[in-house]
Amino acid sequence: GCLLKTKTTMSLAVTPPPDVITRRALAPYLLIAHELEEVEAVLQGQLRSSDPYIDELVRYGCLLRGKRLRPALMLLAARAVGPIRPEHRTLAAVIEMIHTATLIHDDVLDQATTRRHLATVNARWDCEASVLLGDFLFSQAYMLAASLGDLEACRTLGQAARVVCEGELRQKGSRGNFDLGETVYYEIIEAKTAALCACSCLLGARHAGAPAAVAERLQAYGRDLGIAFQIADDILDIAGQEATTGKSLGTDLQQQKPTLPLIRLLNVACSSLREQVLQLIAAPTEEGAGVLRGLFHEHGTLDYARQQARAFVTRAKRQLVDLPGREAVTALEQLAEFAIQRSC
């Protein structure tokens, strides 16, 4: 569970992890480097408080920055069909704040202790601080969105956030349900992960002046990319290395979440193997986790999951055919590949 800490202020004398974008020198991010810097400036300006304790929390939340995938999707979707406008920078900051809030809440639910090579907020402070910080980020995000005076954008963001929460609730309700099928699994991850990616692309295209049909194509691209990204994340939770991913791994099995590799293993297993798998999950040990990892490899379920992720990436890239901004389209194709080839 969460350990309550009595110290209310802590030094931020930590060394942030190397920036994933810079370190990998990803071409899609380089195309919109200037605009991403402007999004960062908006975020830095928003994530402040006159109260020292709150200010320290929100600034630490900035250190947990990740790939900035959703802002990149929004900006590149705009470039694929038209110009990047000032409102894109604001909306990109909004969607990143919403995403960060969901991650902070996720870390509480998963009892995770590490993210982006740093201690999670719940590990460094406590669960109460994490929940309240997530709430702070949500409210700040919607205040910033409202500053644009665009009711449709606010409605789209609110709908996406609601879908994310529904997905998380469905996942919570599915814990321990080892009869869960692949169809329901896809519905859950489409909601909890893909919804914000789809929303990013939709808003990017819409505010660049794209026709509705084109904006819907980019929305579909974002949705399929998000599903592929989550499948890859579920694979990393089993087969990744914490030193590389920079976050706590193995939480899905500990929390008895039926992710695609596990669903596949249970579907192909004979009755005795299925019983062995369920026993290992019911009474988790470090040794048992190693046995499970071996079973995932032995029965090809990780490869199966990778194949499904690849299929979603292929489908996503089909949505980009004939869009006018060729450089941005190439970058979006690269982002889709990165979603499933990453090690972090």
XYZ file of C-alpha atoms in Angstrom:
344
model
C 0.000 0.000 0.000
C 0.959 3.642 0.255
C 3.274 4.823 2.991
C 2.284 8.178 4.455
C 5.232 10.513 4.891
C 5.265 13.280 7.442
C 7.703 15.536 5.626
C 5.735 18.083 3.627
C 8.501 19.678 1.592
C 11.328 17.958 -0.189
C 14.288 19.153 -2.186
C 14.075 18.887 -5.943
C 17.826 18.399 -6.229
C 17.417 15.449 -8.552
C 18.855 14.823 -11.968
C 16.070 14.385 -14.506
C 16.443 11.411 -16.837
C 17.865 12.044 -20.303
C 15.117 13.397 -22.502
C 13.773 10.465 -24.501
C 13.064 12.611 -27.535
C 16.560 14.168 -27.669
C 18.324 10.942 -26.813
C 16.680 9.013 -29.605
C 16.842 11.971 -32.028
C 13.516 10.929 -33.445
C 12.828 12.580 -36.783
C 9.110 13.132 -36.091
C 9.899 15.236 -33.035
C 12.607 17.183 -34.833
C 10.071 18.312 -37.428
C 8.049 20.081 -34.723
C 10.863 20.826 -32.259
C 10.149 24.552 -32.106
C 6.431 24.059 -31.531
C 7.110 21.449 -28.834
C 9.337 23.962 -27.053
C 6.436 26.393 -27.113
C 4.157 23.715 -25.642
C 6.734 23.176 -22.883
C 6.699 26.909 -22.173
C 2.905 26.807 -21.818
C 3.169 23.824 -19.456
C 5.861 25.480 -17.346
C 3.725 28.588 -17.066
C 0.642 26.632 -16.041
C 2.255 24.236 -13.567
C 2.924 26.767 -10.858
C 1.382 27.683 -7.528
C 1.968 30.415 -4.966
C 1.853 27.754 -2.244
C 5.332 26.202 -1.772
C 4.059 22.681 -1.102
C 1.773 22.646 -4.147
C 4.417 24.301 -6.315
C 6.944 21.637 -5.386
C 4.482 18.867 -6.216
C 3.514 20.234 -9.610
C 7.125 20.989 -10.535
C 8.054 17.434 -9.607
C 5.198 16.272 -11.828
C 6.983 18.107 -14.685
C 10.064 15.969 -14.039
C 7.986 12.856 -14.750
C 7.699 14.001 -18.361
C 7.681 11.291 -20.940
C 7.718 11.136 -24.705
C 5.225 13.991 -25.199
C 3.544 11.620 -27.646
C 0.115 13.243 -27.511
C 1.326 16.821 -28.110
C 3.462 15.494 -30.962
C 0.465 13.717 -32.464
C -1.599 16.882 -32.287
C 1.049 19.065 -33.893
C 1.912 16.558 -36.613
C -1.758 15.920 -37.414
C -2.106 19.671 -37.919
C 0.986 19.814 -40.146
C -0.304 16.866 -42.180
C -3.351 18.829 -43.319
C -2.591 22.526 -42.786
C -0.816 25.045 -40.570
C -0.040 24.805 -36.860
C -1.951 27.612 -35.165
C -1.518 29.206 -31.704
C -4.465 27.242 -30.309
C -2.661 23.983 -31.120
C 0.043 24.825 -28.570
C -2.548 25.501 -25.896
C -4.542 22.360 -26.663
C -1.362 20.255 -26.758
C -0.483 21.499 -23.266
C -4.031 20.734 -22.101
C -3.968 17.164 -23.347
C -0.516 16.557 -21.842
C -1.757 17.774 -18.443
C -4.741 15.433 -18.673
C -2.439 12.560 -19.634
C -0.022 13.315 -16.777
C -2.927 13.399 -14.325
C -4.049 9.942 -15.447
C -0.490 8.583 -15.059
C -0.193 9.944 -11.527
C -3.508 8.317 -10.624
C -2.426 5.087 -12.370
C 0.675 4.926 -10.188
C -1.540 5.005 -7.105
C -3.770 2.229 -8.459
C -0.749 0.088 -9.419
C 1.256 0.970 -6.284
C 4.086 1.769 -8.664
C 7.268 3.255 -7.208
C 9.190 4.360 -10.322
C 8.299 6.330 -13.443
C 10.630 8.037 -15.923
C 13.581 6.807 -13.812
C 12.304 8.818 -10.819
C 10.278 7.954 -7.738
C 6.546 8.266 -8.382
C 4.643 10.948 -6.501
C 2.979 8.311 -4.317
C 6.377 6.823 -3.468
C 8.081 10.152 -2.785
C 5.134 11.739 -0.989
C 2.009 9.613 -0.455
C -1.234 8.502 -2.085
C -3.198 11.503 -0.852
C -0.761 13.901 -2.516
C -0.897 11.867 -5.744
C -4.678 11.859 -5.983
C -4.914 15.563 -5.214
C -2.122 16.430 -7.646
C -3.914 14.535 -10.388
C -7.098 16.435 -9.568
C -5.151 19.715 -9.647
C -3.810 18.898 -13.120
C -7.256 17.965 -14.419
C -8.783 21.221 -13.184
C -5.866 23.297 -14.489
C -6.162 21.620 -17.873
C -9.851 22.432 -18.224
C -9.288 26.016 -17.119
C -6.655 26.399 -19.824
C -8.910 24.790 -22.442
C -11.746 27.138 -21.500
C -9.453 30.133 -22.075
C -9.722 29.451 -25.823
C -13.453 30.077 -25.753
C -13.991 27.029 -27.981
C -16.935 25.033 -26.668
C -16.472 22.219 -29.183
C -12.825 21.711 -28.179
C -13.802 21.635 -24.495
C -16.558 19.144 -25.244
C -14.161 16.924 -27.222
C -11.562 16.978 -24.426
C -14.184 16.300 -21.761
C -15.563 13.368 -23.737
C -12.081 11.893 -24.200
C -11.276 12.235 -20.490
C -14.573 10.553 -19.578
C -13.806 7.658 -21.937
C -10.354 7.269 -20.349
C -11.910 7.085 -16.885
C -14.480 4.569 -18.105
C -11.663 2.447 -19.509
C -9.780 2.550 -16.220
C -12.944 1.602 -14.332
C -13.601 -1.291 -16.701
C -10.030 -2.477 -16.203
C -10.457 -2.231 -12.429
C -13.661 -4.264 -12.714
C -11.941 -6.894 -14.861
C -9.135 -7.659 -12.404
C -9.096 -11.353 -11.662
C -11.493 -12.107 -14.532
C -9.393 -14.634 -16.391
C -12.238 -15.490 -18.754
C -11.953 -12.019 -20.309
C -11.815 -12.243 -24.101
C -9.667 -10.310 -26.542
C -12.627 -8.231 -27.768
C -13.284 -6.778 -24.331
C -9.547 -6.269 -23.777
C -9.383 -4.177 -26.957
C -12.407 -2.166 -25.866
C -10.722 -1.400 -22.542
C -7.391 -0.281 -23.984
C -9.088 1.685 -26.754
C -10.762 3.669 -23.982
C -8.010 3.994 -21.405
C -5.069 4.642 -23.745
C -6.182 5.227 -27.324
C -8.867 7.821 -26.569
C -6.398 10.621 -25.810
C -4.247 9.751 -28.842
C -7.336 9.862 -31.048
C -8.451 13.128 -29.454
C -5.018 14.673 -30.044
C -5.130 13.868 -33.755
C -8.746 14.970 -34.137
C -8.142 18.355 -32.514
C -4.905 18.830 -34.427
C -6.603 18.247 -37.766
C -9.775 20.130 -36.919
C -7.982 23.287 -35.784
C -5.801 23.195 -38.896
C -8.949 23.509 -41.006
C -9.238 19.916 -42.227
C -12.589 18.718 -43.598
C -14.549 16.538 -41.174
C -13.836 13.327 -43.113
C -10.080 13.978 -43.049
C -10.141 14.838 -39.331
C -11.963 11.552 -38.694
C -9.275 9.652 -40.607
C -6.584 11.168 -38.413
C -8.680 10.403 -35.356
C -8.794 6.753 -36.487
C -5.016 6.814 -36.993
C -4.545 8.027 -33.424
C -6.920 5.404 -32.074
C -5.144 2.503 -33.778
C -1.719 3.863 -32.803
C -2.894 4.147 -29.181
C -4.098 0.545 -29.137
C -0.766 -0.647 -30.565
C 1.085 1.468 -28.016
C -0.827 -0.115 -25.123
C -0.266 -3.654 -26.389
C 3.461 -2.851 -26.552
C 3.247 -1.471 -23.015
C 1.617 -4.682 -21.800
C 4.416 -6.685 -23.431
C 7.052 -4.485 -21.762
C 5.391 -5.024 -18.380
C 6.198 -8.709 -18.775
C 9.396 -8.765 -20.837
C 10.933 -5.309 -20.307
C 13.795 -4.223 -18.060
C 13.123 -1.610 -15.381
C 16.538 -0.016 -15.951
C 15.524 0.626 -19.566
C 11.834 1.453 -19.217
C 12.397 3.650 -16.170
C 9.187 2.537 -14.480
C 7.888 -0.226 -12.242
C 7.218 -3.443 -14.171
C 5.259 -6.577 -13.399
C 2.356 -4.607 -11.954
C -0.195 -6.061 -14.399
C 0.272 -9.599 -13.101
C 0.490 -8.407 -9.492
C -2.814 -6.574 -9.942
C -4.262 -9.587 -11.812
C -5.008 -7.570 -14.947
C -5.822 -9.781 -17.942
C -3.652 -8.224 -20.650
C -3.284 -9.644 -24.160
C -0.256 -11.930 -23.519
C -2.030 -13.486 -20.528
C -5.376 -13.785 -22.314
C -3.617 -15.542 -25.196
C -1.699 -17.883 -22.878
C -4.882 -18.931 -21.096
C -6.649 -19.460 -24.429
C -3.981 -21.802 -25.831
C -3.216 -23.602 -22.565
C -4.439 -27.083 -21.749
C -6.428 -27.438 -18.536
C -3.425 -28.391 -16.382
C -1.269 -25.526 -17.711
C -4.127 -23.090 -17.235
C -4.447 -24.216 -13.625
C -0.692 -23.776 -13.111
C -0.800 -20.243 -14.549
C -3.748 -19.233 -12.356
C -2.020 -20.629 -9.253
C 1.157 -18.671 -10.031
C -0.878 -15.471 -10.407
C -2.949 -16.105 -7.267
C 0.160 -16.592 -5.085
C 2.777 -14.293 -6.644
C 6.449 -14.813 -5.871
C 9.629 -13.699 -7.603
C 10.331 -17.286 -8.599
C 6.773 -17.701 -9.882
C 7.092 -14.541 -11.961
C 10.144 -16.058 -13.638
C 8.213 -19.240 -14.391
C 5.395 -17.197 -15.920
C 7.796 -15.249 -18.111
C 9.162 -18.550 -19.392
C 5.646 -19.768 -20.197
C 4.863 -16.576 -22.131
C 7.957 -17.133 -24.258
C 7.494 -20.887 -24.613
C 3.929 -20.610 -25.915
C 4.601 -17.664 -28.219
C 2.101 -15.343 -26.577
C 4.451 -12.342 -26.568
C 5.086 -12.831 -30.284
C 1.336 -13.127 -30.811
C 0.788 -9.835 -28.999
C 3.505 -8.190 -31.091
C 1.770 -9.392 -34.251
C -1.508 -7.842 -33.123
C 0.234 -4.560 -32.339
C 1.822 -4.630 -35.797
C -1.612 -5.122 -37.383
C -2.953 -2.012 -35.638
C 0.074 0.013 -36.765
C -0.483 -1.117 -40.356
C -4.126 -0.103 -40.124
C -3.190 3.260 -38.604
C -0.766 4.076 -41.404
C -3.437 3.396 -44.041
C -5.362 6.411 -42.725
C -2.517 8.722 -43.789
C -2.688 8.005 -47.531
C -2.962 11.112 -49.746
C -2.711 13.697 -46.958
C -0.980 16.838 -48.262
C 1.741 17.398 -45.655
C 4.210 14.729 -46.717
C 6.901 15.490 -44.113
C 4.325 15.302 -41.337
C 2.828 12.124 -42.777
C 6.270 10.505 -42.783
C 6.725 11.599 -39.174
C 3.345 10.130 -38.205
C 4.333 6.855 -39.868
C 7.573 6.865 -37.871
C 5.679 7.529 -34.650
C 3.452 4.547 -35.352
C 6.520 2.340 -35.798
C 8.106 3.747 -32.650
C 4.956 2.837 -30.693
C 5.685 -0.869 -31.073
C 9.479 -0.936 -31.470
C 10.341 1.018 -28.318
C 12.031 -0.437 -25.271
C 10.768 2.252 -22.882
